[in-house]
mmCIF file of C-alpha atoms in Angstrom:
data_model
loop_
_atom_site.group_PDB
_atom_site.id
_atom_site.type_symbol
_atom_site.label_atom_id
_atom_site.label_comp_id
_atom_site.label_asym_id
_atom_site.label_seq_id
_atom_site.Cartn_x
_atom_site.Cartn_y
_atom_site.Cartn_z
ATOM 1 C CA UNK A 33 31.212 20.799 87.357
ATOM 2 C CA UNK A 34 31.299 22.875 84.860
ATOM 3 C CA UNK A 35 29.448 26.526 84.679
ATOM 4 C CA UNK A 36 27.295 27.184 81.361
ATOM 5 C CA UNK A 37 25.914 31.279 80.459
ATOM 6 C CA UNK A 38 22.608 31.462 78.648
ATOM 7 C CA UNK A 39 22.279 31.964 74.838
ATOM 8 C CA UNK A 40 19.078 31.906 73.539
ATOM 9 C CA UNK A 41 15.775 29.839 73.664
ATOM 10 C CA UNK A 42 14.670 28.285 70.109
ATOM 11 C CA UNK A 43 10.979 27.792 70.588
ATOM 12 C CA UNK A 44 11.185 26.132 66.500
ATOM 13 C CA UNK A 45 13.666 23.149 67.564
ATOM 14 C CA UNK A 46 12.317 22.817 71.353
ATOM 15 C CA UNK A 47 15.995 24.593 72.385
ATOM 16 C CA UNK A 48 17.973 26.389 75.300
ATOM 17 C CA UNK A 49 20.976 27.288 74.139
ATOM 18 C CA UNK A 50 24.586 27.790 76.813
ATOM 19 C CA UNK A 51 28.067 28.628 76.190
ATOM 20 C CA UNK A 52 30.906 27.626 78.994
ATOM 21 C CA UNK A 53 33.503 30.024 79.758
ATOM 22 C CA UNK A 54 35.422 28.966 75.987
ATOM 23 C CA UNK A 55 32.779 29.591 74.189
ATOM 24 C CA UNK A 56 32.029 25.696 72.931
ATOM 25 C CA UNK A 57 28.077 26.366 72.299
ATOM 26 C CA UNK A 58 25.804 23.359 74.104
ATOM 27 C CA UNK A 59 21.972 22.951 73.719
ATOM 28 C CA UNK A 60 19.135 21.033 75.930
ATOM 29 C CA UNK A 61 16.549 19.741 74.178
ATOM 30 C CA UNK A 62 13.772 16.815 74.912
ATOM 31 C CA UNK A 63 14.946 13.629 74.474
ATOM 32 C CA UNK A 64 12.710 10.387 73.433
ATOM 33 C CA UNK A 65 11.601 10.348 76.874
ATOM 34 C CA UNK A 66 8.857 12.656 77.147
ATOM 35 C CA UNK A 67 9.382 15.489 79.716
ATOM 36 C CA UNK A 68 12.893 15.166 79.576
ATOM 37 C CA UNK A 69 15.251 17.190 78.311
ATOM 38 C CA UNK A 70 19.191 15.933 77.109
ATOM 39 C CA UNK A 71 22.306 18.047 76.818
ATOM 40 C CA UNK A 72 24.180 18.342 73.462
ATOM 41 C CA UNK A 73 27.801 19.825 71.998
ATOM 42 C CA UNK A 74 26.336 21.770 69.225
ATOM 43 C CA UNK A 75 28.603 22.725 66.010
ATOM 44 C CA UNK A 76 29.337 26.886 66.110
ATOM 45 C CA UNK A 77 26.151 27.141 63.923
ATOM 46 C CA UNK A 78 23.714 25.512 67.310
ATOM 47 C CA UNK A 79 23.315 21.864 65.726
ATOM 48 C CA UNK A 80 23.852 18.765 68.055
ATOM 49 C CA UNK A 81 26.177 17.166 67.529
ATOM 50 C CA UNK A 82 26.541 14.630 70.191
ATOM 51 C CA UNK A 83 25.343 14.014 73.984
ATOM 52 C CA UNK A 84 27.020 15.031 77.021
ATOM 53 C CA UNK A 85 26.544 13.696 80.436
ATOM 54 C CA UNK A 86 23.951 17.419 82.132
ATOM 55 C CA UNK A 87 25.369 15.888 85.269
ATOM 56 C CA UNK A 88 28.453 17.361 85.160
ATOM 57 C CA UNK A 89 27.272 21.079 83.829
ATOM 58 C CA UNK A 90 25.151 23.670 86.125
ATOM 59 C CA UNK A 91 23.499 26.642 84.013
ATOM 60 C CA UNK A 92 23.807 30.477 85.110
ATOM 61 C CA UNK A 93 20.771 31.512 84.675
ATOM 62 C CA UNK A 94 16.873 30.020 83.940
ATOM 63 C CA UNK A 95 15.490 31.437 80.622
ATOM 64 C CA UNK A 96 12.933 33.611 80.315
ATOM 65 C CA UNK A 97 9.636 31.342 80.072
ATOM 66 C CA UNK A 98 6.647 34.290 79.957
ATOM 67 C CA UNK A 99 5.081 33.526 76.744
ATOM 68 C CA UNK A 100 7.771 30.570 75.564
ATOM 69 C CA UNK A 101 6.526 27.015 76.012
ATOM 70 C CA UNK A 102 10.122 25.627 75.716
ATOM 71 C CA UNK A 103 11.543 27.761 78.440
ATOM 72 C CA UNK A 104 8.642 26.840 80.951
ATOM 73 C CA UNK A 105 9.128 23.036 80.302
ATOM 74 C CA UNK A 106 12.807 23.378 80.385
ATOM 75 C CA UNK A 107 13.450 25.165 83.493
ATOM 76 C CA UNK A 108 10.665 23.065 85.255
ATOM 77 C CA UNK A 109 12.784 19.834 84.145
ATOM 78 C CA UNK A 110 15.740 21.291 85.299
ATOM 79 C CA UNK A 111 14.630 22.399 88.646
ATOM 80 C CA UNK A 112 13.470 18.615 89.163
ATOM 81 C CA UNK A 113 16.404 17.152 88.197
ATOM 82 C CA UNK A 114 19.535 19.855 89.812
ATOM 83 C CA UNK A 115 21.496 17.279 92.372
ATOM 84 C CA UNK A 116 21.656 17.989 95.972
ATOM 85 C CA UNK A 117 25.395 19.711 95.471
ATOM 86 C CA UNK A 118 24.228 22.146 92.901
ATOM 87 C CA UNK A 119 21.349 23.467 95.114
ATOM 88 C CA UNK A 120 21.519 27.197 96.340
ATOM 89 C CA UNK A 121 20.461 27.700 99.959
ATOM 90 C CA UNK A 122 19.300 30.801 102.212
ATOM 91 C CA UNK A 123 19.087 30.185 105.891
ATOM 92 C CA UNK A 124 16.304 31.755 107.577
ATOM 93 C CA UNK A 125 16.831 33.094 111.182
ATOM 94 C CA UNK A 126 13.512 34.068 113.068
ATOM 95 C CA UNK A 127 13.923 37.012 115.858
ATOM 96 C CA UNK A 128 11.898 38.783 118.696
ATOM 97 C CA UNK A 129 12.380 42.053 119.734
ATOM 98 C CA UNK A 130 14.500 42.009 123.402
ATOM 99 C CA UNK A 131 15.140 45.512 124.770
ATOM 100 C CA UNK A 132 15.355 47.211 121.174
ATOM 101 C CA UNK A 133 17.646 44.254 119.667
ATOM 102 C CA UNK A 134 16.648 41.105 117.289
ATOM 103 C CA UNK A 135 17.222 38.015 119.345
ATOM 104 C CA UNK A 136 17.428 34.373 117.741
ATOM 105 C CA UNK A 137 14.259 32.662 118.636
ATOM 106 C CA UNK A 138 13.055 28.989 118.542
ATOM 107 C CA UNK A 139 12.928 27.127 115.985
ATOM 108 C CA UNK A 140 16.411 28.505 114.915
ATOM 109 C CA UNK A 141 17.881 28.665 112.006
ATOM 110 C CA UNK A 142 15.931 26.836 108.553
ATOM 111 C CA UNK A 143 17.757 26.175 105.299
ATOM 112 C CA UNK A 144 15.410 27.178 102.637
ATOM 113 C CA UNK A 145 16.377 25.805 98.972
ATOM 114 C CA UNK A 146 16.225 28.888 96.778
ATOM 115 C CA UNK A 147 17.802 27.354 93.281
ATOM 116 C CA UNK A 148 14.362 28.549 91.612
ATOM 117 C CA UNK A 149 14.883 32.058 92.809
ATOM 118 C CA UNK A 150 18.260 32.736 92.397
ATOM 119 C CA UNK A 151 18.394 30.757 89.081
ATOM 120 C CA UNK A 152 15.598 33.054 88.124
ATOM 121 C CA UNK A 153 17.894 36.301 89.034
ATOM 122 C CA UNK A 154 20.681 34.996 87.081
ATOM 123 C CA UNK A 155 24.397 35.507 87.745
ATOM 124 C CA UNK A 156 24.756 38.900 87.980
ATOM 125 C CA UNK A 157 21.823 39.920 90.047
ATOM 126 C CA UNK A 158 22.466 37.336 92.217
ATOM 127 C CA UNK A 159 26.099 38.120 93.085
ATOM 128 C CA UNK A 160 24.693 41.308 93.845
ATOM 129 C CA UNK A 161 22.709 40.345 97.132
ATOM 130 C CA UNK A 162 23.924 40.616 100.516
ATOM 131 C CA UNK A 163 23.083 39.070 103.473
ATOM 132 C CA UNK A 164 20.226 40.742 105.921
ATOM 133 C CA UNK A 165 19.792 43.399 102.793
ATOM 134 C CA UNK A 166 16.201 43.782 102.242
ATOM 135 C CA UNK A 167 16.450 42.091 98.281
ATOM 136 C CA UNK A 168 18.015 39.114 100.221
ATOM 137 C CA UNK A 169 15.138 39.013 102.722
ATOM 138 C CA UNK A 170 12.728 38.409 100.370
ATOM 139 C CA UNK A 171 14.512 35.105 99.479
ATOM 140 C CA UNK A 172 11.798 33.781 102.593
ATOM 141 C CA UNK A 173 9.314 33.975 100.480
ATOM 142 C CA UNK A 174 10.875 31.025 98.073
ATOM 143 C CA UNK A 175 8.325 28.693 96.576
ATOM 144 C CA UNK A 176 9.806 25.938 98.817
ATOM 145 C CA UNK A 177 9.518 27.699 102.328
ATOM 146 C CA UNK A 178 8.097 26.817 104.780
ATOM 147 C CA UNK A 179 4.606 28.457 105.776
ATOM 148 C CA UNK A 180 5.562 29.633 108.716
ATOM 149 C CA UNK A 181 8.938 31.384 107.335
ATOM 150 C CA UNK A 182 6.850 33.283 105.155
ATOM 151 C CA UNK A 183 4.099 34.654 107.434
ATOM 152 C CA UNK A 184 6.807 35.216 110.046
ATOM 153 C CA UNK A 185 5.617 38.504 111.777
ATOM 154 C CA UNK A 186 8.849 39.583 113.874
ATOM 155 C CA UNK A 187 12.366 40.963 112.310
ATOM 156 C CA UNK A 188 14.364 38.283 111.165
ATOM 157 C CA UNK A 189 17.631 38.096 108.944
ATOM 158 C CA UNK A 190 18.012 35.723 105.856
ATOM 159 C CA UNK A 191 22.476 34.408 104.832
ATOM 160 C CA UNK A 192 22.223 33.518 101.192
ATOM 161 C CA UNK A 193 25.525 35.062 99.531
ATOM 162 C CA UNK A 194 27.972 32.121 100.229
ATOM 163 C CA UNK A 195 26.103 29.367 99.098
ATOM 164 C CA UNK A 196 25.081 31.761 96.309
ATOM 165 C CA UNK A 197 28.976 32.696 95.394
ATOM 166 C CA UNK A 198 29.821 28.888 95.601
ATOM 167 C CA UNK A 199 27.543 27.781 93.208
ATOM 168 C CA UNK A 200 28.488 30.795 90.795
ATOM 169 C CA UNK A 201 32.285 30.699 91.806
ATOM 170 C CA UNK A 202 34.028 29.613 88.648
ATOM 171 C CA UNK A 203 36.930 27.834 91.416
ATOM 172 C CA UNK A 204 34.829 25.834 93.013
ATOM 173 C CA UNK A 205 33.299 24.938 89.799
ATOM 174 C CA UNK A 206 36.543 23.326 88.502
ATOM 175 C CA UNK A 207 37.438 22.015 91.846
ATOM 176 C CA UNK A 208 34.228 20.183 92.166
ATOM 177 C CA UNK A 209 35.154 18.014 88.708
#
């Protein structure tokens, strides 16, 4: 699995343009079926030149899509399409106040899938959250959790930087392929 860094969006050709850590440049653009989007090896000047399997690539980062159509399609096809094993989690653990300290409640712990978010982020800003850190905590609030994780009224505490540095981690990148 192999880690690609934004370039560029090319709202003209219907383009998002990566780079992987030797600077080959790649694009995604739609294919022939319609709402999908297929990886290319572009030449040094951004042309395709052939298809590559997206499979076997993860991106760093989501491109910005305010005001670019292209962006908007392409990071909604990608978040339907990442595989299970490229998904970034946060787990969620609800508390009550016992005698002045946070105490693990029922229903325990709840893995919340925040690829959107942290995708959104990108690398850098993402790397930079720590667990039970108030940035971290707002992870919760994730378009796929749960209700009741969201409107949770007591203290709670949200782990999200180890699935975070495994999906950025350039080792287990190459150890995954």
């Amino acid at each position: 699995m192999q880690l690609l860094t934004f370039l560029q969006t090319d709202n003209g050709f219907c383009r998002v343009y990566y780079k992987d850590n030797v600077k080959n440049v790649f694009c995604y653009q739609p294919s022939h079926v319609r709402g999908q989007y297929a990886l290319y090896a572009c030449s040094r000047d951004g042309e395709p030149s052939h298809a590559v399997g997206h499979q076997d690539f993860k991106i760093d980062c989501l491109p910005d899509s305010e005001g670019c159509s292209t962006a908007a399609e392409f990071s909604a096809w990608y978040l339907s399409t990442v595989s299970e094993h490229q998904r970034i989690s946060a787990i969620f653990y609800p508390q009550v106040w016992v005698d002045d300290e946070a105490v693990e409640v029922d229903p325990g712990a709840t893995t919340i899938d925040v690829t959107s978010e942290i995708l959104r982020l990108g690398r850098v800003k993402a790397m930079a959250l720590k667990d039970n850190d108030s940035p971290s905590d707002d992870l919760r609030l994730a378009v796929n959790s749960p209700q009741w994780v969201q409107n949770w009224p007591g203290p709670f505490r949200v782990v999200c930087s180890q699935s975070i540095r495994d999906y950025f981690s350039r080792d287990t990148v190459a150890a995954a392929s």
